[in-house]
PDB file of C-alpha atoms in Angstrom:
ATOM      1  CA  UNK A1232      41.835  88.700  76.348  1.00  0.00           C
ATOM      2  CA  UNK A1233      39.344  85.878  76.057  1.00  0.00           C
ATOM      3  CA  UNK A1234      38.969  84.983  79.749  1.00  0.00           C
ATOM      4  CA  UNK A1235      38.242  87.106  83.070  1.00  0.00           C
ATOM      5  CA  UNK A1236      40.134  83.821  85.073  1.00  0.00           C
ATOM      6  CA  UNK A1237      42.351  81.051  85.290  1.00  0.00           C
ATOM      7  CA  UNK A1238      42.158  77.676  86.986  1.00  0.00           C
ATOM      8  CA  UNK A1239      44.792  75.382  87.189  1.00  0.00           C
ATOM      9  CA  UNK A1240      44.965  72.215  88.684  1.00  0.00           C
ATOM     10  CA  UNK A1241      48.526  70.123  88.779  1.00  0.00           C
ATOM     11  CA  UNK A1242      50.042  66.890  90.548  1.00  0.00           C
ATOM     12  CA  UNK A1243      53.941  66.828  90.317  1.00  0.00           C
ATOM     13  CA  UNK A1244      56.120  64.134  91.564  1.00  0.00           C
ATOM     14  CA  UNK A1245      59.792  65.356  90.706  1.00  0.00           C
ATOM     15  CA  UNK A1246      59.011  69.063  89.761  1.00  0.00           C
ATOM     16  CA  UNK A1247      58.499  69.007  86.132  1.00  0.00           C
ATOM     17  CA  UNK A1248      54.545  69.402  86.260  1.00  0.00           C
ATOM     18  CA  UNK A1249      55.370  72.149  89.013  1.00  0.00           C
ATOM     19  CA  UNK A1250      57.220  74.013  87.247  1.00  0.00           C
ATOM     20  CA  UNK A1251      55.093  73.898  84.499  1.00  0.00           C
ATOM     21  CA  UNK A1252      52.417  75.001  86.172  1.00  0.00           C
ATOM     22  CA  UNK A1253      53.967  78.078  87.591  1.00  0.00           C
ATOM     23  CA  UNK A1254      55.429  79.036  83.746  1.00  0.00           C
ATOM     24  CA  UNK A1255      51.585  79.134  82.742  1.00  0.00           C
ATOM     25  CA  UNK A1256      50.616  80.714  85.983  1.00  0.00           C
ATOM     26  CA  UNK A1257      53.489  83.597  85.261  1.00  0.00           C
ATOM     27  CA  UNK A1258      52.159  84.110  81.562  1.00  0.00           C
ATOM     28  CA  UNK A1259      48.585  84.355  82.834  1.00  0.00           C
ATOM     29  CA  UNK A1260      49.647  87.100  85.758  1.00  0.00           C
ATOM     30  CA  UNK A1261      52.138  88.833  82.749  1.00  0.00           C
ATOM     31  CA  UNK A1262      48.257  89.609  81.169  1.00  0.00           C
ATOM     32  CA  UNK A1263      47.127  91.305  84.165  1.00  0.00           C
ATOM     33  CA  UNK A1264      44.426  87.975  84.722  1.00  0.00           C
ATOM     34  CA  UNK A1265      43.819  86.029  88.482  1.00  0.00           C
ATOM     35  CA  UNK A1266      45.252  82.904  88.570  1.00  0.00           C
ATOM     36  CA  UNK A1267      44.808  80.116  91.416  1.00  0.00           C
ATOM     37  CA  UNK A1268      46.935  77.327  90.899  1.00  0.00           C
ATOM     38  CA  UNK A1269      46.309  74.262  93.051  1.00  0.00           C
ATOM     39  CA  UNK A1270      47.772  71.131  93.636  1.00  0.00           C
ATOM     40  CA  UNK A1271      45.606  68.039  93.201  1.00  0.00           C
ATOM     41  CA  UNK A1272      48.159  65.822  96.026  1.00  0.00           C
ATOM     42  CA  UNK A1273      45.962  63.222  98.327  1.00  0.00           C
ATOM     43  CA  UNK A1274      43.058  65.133  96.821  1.00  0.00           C
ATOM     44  CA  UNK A1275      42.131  66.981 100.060  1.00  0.00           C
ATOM     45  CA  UNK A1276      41.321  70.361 100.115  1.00  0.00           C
ATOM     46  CA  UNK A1277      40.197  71.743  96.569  1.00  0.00           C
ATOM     47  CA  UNK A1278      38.306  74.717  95.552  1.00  0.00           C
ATOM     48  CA  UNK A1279      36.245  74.772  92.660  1.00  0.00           C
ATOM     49  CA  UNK A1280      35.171  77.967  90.716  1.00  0.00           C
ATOM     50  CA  UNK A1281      31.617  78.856  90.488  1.00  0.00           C
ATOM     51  CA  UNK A1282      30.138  78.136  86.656  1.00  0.00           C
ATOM     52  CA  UNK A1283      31.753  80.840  83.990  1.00  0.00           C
ATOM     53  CA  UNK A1284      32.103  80.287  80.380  1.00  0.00           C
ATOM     54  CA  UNK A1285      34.369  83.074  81.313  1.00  0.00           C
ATOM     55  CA  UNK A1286      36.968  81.257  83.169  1.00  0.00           C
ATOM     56  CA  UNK A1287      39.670  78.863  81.640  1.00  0.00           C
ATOM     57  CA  UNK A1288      40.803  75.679  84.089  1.00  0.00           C
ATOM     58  CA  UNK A1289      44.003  73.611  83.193  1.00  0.00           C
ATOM     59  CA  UNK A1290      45.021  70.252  84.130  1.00  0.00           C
ATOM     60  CA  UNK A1291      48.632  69.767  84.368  1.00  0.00           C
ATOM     61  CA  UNK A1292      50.739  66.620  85.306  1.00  0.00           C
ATOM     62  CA  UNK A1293      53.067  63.870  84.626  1.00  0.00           C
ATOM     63  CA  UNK A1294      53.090  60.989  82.568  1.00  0.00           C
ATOM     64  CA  UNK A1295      53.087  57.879  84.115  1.00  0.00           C
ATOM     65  CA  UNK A1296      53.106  54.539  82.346  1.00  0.00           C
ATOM     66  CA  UNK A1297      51.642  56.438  78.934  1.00  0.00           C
ATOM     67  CA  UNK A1298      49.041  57.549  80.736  1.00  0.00           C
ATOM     68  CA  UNK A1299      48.128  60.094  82.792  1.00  0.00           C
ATOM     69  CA  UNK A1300      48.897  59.802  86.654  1.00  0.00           C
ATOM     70  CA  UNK A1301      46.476  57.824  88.452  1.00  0.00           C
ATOM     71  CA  UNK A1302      45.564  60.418  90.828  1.00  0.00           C
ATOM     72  CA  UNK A1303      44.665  62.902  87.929  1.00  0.00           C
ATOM     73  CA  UNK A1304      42.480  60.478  85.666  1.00  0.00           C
ATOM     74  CA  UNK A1305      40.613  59.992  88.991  1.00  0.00           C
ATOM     75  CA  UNK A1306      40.196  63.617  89.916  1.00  0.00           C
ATOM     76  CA  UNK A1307      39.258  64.365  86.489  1.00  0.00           C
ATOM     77  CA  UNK A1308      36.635  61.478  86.174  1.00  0.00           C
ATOM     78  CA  UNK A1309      35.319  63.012  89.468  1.00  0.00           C
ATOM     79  CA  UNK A1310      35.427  66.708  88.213  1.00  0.00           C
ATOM     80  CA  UNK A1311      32.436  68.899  88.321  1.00  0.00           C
ATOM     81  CA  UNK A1312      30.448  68.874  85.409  1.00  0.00           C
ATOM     82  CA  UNK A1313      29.688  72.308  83.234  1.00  0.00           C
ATOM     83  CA  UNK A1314      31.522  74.753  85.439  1.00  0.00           C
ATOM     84  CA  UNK A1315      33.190  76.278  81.928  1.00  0.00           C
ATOM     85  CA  UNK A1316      33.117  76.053  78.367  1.00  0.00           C
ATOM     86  CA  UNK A1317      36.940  75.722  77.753  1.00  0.00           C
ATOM     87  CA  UNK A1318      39.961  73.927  79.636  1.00  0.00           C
ATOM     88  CA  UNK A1319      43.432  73.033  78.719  1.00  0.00           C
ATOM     89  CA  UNK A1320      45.664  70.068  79.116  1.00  0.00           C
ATOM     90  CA  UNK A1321      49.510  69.964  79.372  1.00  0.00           C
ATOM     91  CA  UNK A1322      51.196  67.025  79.932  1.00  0.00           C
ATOM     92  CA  UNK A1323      55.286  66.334  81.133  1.00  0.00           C
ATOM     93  CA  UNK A1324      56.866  63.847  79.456  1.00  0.00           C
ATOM     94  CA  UNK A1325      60.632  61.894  79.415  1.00  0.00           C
ATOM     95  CA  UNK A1326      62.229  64.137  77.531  1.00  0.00           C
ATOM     96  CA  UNK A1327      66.159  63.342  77.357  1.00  0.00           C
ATOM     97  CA  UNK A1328      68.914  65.310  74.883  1.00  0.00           C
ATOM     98  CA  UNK A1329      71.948  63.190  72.791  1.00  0.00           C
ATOM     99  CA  UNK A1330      74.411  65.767  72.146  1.00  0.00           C
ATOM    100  CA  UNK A1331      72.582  69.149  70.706  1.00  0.00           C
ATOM    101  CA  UNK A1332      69.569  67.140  70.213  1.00  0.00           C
ATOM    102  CA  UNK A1333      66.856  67.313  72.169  1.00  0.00           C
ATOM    103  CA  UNK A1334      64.804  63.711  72.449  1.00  0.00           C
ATOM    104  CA  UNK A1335      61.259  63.408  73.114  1.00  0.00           C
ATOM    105  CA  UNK A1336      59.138  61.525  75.071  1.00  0.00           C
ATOM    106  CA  UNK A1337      55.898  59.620  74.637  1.00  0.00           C
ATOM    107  CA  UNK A1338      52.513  60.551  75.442  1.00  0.00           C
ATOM    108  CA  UNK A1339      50.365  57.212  75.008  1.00  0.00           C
ATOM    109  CA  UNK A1340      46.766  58.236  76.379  1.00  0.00           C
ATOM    110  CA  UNK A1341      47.977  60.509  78.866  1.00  0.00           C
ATOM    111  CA  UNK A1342      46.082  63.446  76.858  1.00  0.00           C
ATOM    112  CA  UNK A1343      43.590  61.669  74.775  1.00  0.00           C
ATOM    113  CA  UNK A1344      41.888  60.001  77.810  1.00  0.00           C
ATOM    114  CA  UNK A1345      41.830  62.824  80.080  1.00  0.00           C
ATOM    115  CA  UNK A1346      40.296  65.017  77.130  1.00  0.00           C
ATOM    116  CA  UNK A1347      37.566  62.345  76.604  1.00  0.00           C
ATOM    117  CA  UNK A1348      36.403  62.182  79.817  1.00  0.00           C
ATOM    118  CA  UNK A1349      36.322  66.207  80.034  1.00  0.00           C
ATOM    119  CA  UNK A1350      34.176  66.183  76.838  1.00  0.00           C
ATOM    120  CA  UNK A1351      31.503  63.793  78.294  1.00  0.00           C
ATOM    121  CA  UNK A1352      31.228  66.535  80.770  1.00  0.00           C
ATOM    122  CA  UNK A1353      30.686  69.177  78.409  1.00  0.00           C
ATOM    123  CA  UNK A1354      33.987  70.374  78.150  1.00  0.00           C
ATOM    124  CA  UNK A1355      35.706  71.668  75.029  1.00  0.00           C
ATOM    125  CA  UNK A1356      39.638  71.496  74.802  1.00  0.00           C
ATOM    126  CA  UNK A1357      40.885  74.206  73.557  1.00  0.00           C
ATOM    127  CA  UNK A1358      45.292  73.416  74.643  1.00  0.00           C
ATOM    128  CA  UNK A1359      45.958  70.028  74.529  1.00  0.00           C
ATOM    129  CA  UNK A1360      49.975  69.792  75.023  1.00  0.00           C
ATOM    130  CA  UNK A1361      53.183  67.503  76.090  1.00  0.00           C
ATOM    131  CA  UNK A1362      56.344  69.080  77.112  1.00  0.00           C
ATOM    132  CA  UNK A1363      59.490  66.738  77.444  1.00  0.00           C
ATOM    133  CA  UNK A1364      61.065  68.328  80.658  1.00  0.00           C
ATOM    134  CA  UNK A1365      63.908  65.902  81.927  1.00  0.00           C
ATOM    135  CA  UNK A1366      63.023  61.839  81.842  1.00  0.00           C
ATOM    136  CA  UNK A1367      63.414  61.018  85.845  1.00  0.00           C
ATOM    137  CA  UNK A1368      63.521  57.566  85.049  1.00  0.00           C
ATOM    138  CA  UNK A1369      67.070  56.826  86.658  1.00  0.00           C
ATOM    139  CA  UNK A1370      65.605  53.282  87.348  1.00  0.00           C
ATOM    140  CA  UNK A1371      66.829  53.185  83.520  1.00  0.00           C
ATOM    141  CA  UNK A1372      69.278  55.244  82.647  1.00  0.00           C
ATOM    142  CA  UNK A1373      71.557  57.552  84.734  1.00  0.00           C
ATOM    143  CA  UNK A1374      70.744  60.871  86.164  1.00  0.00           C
ATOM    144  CA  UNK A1375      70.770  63.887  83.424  1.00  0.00           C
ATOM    145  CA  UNK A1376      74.062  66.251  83.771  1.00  0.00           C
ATOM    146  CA  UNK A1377      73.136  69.278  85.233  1.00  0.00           C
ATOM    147  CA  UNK A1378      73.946  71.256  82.293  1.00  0.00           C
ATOM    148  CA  UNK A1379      71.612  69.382  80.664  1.00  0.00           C
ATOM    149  CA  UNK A1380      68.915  69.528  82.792  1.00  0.00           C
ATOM    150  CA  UNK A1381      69.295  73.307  82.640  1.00  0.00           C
ATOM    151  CA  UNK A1382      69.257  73.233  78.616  1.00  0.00           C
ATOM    152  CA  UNK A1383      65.930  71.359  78.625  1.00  0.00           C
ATOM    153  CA  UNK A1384      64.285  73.381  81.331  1.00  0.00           C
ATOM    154  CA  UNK A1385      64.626  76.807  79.347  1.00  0.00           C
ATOM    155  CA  UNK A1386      63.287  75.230  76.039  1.00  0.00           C
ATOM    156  CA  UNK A1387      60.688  73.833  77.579  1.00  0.00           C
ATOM    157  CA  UNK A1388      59.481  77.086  79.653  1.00  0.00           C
ATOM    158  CA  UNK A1389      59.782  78.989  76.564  1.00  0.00           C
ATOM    159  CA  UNK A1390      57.577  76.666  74.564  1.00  0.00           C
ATOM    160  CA  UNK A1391      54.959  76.127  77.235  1.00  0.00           C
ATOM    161  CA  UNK A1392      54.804  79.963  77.311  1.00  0.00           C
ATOM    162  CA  UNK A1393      54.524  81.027  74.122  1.00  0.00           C
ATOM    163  CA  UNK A1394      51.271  78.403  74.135  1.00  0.00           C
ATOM    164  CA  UNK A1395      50.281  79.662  77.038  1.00  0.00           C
ATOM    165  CA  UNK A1396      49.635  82.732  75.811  1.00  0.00           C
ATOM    166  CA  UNK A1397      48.227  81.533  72.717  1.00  0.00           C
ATOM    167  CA  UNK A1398      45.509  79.979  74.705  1.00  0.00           C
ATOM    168  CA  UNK A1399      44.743  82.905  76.856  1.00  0.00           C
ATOM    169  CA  UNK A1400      44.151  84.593  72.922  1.00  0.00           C
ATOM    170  CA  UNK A1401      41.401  82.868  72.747  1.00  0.00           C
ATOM    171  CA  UNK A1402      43.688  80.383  70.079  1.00  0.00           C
ATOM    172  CA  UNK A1403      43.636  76.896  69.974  1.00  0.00           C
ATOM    173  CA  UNK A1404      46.763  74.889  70.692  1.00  0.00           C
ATOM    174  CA  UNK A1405      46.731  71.473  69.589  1.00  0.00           C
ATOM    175  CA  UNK A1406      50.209  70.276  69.178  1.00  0.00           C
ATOM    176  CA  UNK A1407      49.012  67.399  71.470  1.00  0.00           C
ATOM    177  CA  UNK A1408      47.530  65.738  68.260  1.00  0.00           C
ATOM    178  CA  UNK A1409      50.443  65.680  66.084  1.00  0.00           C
ATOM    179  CA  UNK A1410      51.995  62.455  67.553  1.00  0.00           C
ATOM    180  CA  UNK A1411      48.346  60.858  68.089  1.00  0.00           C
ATOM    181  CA  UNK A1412      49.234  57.898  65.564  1.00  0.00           C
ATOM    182  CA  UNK A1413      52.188  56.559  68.108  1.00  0.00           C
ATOM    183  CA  UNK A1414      50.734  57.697  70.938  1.00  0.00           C
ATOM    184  CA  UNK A1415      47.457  55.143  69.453  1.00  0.00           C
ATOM    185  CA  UNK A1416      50.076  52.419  68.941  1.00  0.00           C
ATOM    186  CA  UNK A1417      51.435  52.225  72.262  1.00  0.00           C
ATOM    187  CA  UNK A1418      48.267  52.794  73.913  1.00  0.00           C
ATOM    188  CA  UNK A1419      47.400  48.902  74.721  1.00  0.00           C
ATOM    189  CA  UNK A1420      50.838  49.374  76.943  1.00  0.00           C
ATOM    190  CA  UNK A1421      49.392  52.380  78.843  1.00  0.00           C
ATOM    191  CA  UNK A1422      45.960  50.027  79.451  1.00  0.00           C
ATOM    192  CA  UNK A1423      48.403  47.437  80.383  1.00  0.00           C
ATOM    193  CA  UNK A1424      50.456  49.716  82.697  1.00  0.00           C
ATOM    194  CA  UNK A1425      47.622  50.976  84.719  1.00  0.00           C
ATOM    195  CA  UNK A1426      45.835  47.992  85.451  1.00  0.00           C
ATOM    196  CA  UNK A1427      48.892  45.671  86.148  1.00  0.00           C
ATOM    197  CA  UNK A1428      52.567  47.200  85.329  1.00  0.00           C
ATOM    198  CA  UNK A1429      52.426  49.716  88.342  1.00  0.00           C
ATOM    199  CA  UNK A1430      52.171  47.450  90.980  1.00  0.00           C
ATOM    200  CA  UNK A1431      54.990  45.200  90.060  1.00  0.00           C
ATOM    201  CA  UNK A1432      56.683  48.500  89.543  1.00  0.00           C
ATOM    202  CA  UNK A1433      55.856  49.524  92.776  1.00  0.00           C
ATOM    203  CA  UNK A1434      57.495  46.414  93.810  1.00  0.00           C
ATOM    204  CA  UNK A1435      60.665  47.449  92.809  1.00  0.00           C
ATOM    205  CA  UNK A1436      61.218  50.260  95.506  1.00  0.00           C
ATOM    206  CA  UNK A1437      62.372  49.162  98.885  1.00  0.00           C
ATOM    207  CA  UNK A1438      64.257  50.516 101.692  1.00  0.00           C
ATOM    208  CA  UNK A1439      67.798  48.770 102.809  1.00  0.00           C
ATOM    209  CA  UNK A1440      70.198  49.528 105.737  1.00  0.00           C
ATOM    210  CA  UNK A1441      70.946  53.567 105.036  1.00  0.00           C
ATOM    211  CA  UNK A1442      67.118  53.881 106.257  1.00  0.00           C
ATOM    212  CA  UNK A1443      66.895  56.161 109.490  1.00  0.00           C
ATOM    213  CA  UNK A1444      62.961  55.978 109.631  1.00  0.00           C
ATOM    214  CA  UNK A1445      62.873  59.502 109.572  1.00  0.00           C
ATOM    215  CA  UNK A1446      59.545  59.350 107.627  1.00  0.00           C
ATOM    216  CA  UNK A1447      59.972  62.156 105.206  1.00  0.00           C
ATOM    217  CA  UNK A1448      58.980  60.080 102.432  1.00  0.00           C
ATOM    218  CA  UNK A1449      55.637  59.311 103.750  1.00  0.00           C
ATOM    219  CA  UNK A1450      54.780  62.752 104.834  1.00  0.00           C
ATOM    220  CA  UNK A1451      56.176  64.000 101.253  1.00  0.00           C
ATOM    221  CA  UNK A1452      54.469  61.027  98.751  1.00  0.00           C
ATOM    222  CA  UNK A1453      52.428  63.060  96.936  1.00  0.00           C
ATOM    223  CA  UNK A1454      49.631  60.694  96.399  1.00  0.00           C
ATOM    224  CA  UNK A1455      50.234  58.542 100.183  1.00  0.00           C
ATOM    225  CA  UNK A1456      51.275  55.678  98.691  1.00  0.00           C
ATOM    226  CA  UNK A1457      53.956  54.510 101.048  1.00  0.00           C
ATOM    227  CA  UNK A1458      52.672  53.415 104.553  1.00  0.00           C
ATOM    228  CA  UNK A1459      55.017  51.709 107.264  1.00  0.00           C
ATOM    229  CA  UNK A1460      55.481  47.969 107.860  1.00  0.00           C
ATOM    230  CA  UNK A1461      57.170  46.157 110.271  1.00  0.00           C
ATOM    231  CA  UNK A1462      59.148  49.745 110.911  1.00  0.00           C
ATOM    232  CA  UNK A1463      59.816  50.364 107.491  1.00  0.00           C
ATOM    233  CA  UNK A1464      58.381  52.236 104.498  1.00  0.00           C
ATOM    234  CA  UNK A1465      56.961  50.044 102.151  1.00  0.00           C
ATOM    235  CA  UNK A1466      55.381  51.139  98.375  1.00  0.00           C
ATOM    236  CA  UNK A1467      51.790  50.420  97.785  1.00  0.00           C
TER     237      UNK A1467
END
């Protein structure tokens, strides 16, 4: 094996990223390497490794708004500089199925940017990946079946470990690139969606009478964007 350790650092809002996460984590354990996975929510207390061309650190998460989520692109643009030669990136993407067909989702900058920033810091990407685990956009479109859910989940855990392991080779996985050219064309959208579209999305969550206050969904927010006004949770 290439590497003597493996870093990986994820933010999940529904699961998908989560479970991602853990299939690389298993793959990495299945080769007899450490692993410390950690997750990146409110930003509060990280460990970094010490500097080791010999270690490997991922970055795992969703995408939100063709982009990557806001709370990654700032702890990457924060990152430590130098602390490896190589890192991996594996993003989660609305991935739906019509029939036996299984429908993908769409990237936008959400590994291009993220990979940029790493290489101003001396970083060279050696997995750069989407995976299209269920779309949780019921804002949209219905809820997924859970039959279908299921379907999606073991194709996707068997693709993101057979790259998995191809990284830990010492092999470069670059699937990533192959749907650069759309991801390019919607990428004025994703520059669009971070600097205005979330907040009116934001907007569109609110709590009505079946609120109880019980104020698991501001102890749970993964990022603390839902504080209390006037008695009730309100989305920032």
């Amino acid at each position: 094996m290439k590497y003597n350790s493996v870093f990986i650092y994820y933010i999940s809002g529904t699961g998908n990223a989560k479970a991602t996460a853990g299939w690389i984590a298993e793959e990495v354990s299945k080769e007899g390497l450490p692993v410390i996975v950690q997750k990146i929510d409110r930003l509060g207390n990280l460990n970094f490794p010490g500097k080791s061309n010999n270690n490997l650190i991922g970055f795992v998460y969703p995408t939100h708004g063709f982009n990557a989520a806001p709370i990654m692109l700032r702890f990457i643009a924060h990152f430590p500089a130098g602390l490896c030669r190589n890192i991996f990136l594996m993003n989660t993407r609305a991935g739906m199925k019509l029939s036996r067909v299984f429908l993908p989702g769409l990237s936008g900058l959400a590994l291009v940017l993220p990979a940029f920033i790493l290489f101003t810091k001396g970083y060279r990407c050696t997995g750069m990946g989407w995976v299209d685990l269920p779309s949780n956009w019921i804002s949209l479109h219905p809820g997924l079946k859970e039959n279908v859910i299921k379907s999606i989940y073991n194709r996707c855990e068997n693709i993101v470990k057979v790259s998995a392991k191809r990284i830990l080779s010492g092999k470069k996985v670059l699937r990533g690139l192959t749907t650069l050219p759309v991801d390019l064309l919607i990428s004025p959208l994703a520059v669009g969606y971070y600097f205005c579209g979330r907040y009116f999305l934001a907007k569109t969550f609110f709590t009505n009478s079946r609120c109880n206050n019980c104020g698991l969904c501001l102890r749970e927010c993964p990022t603390a964007s839902i504080r209390i006004t006037d008695g009730l949770p309100f989305w920032k």
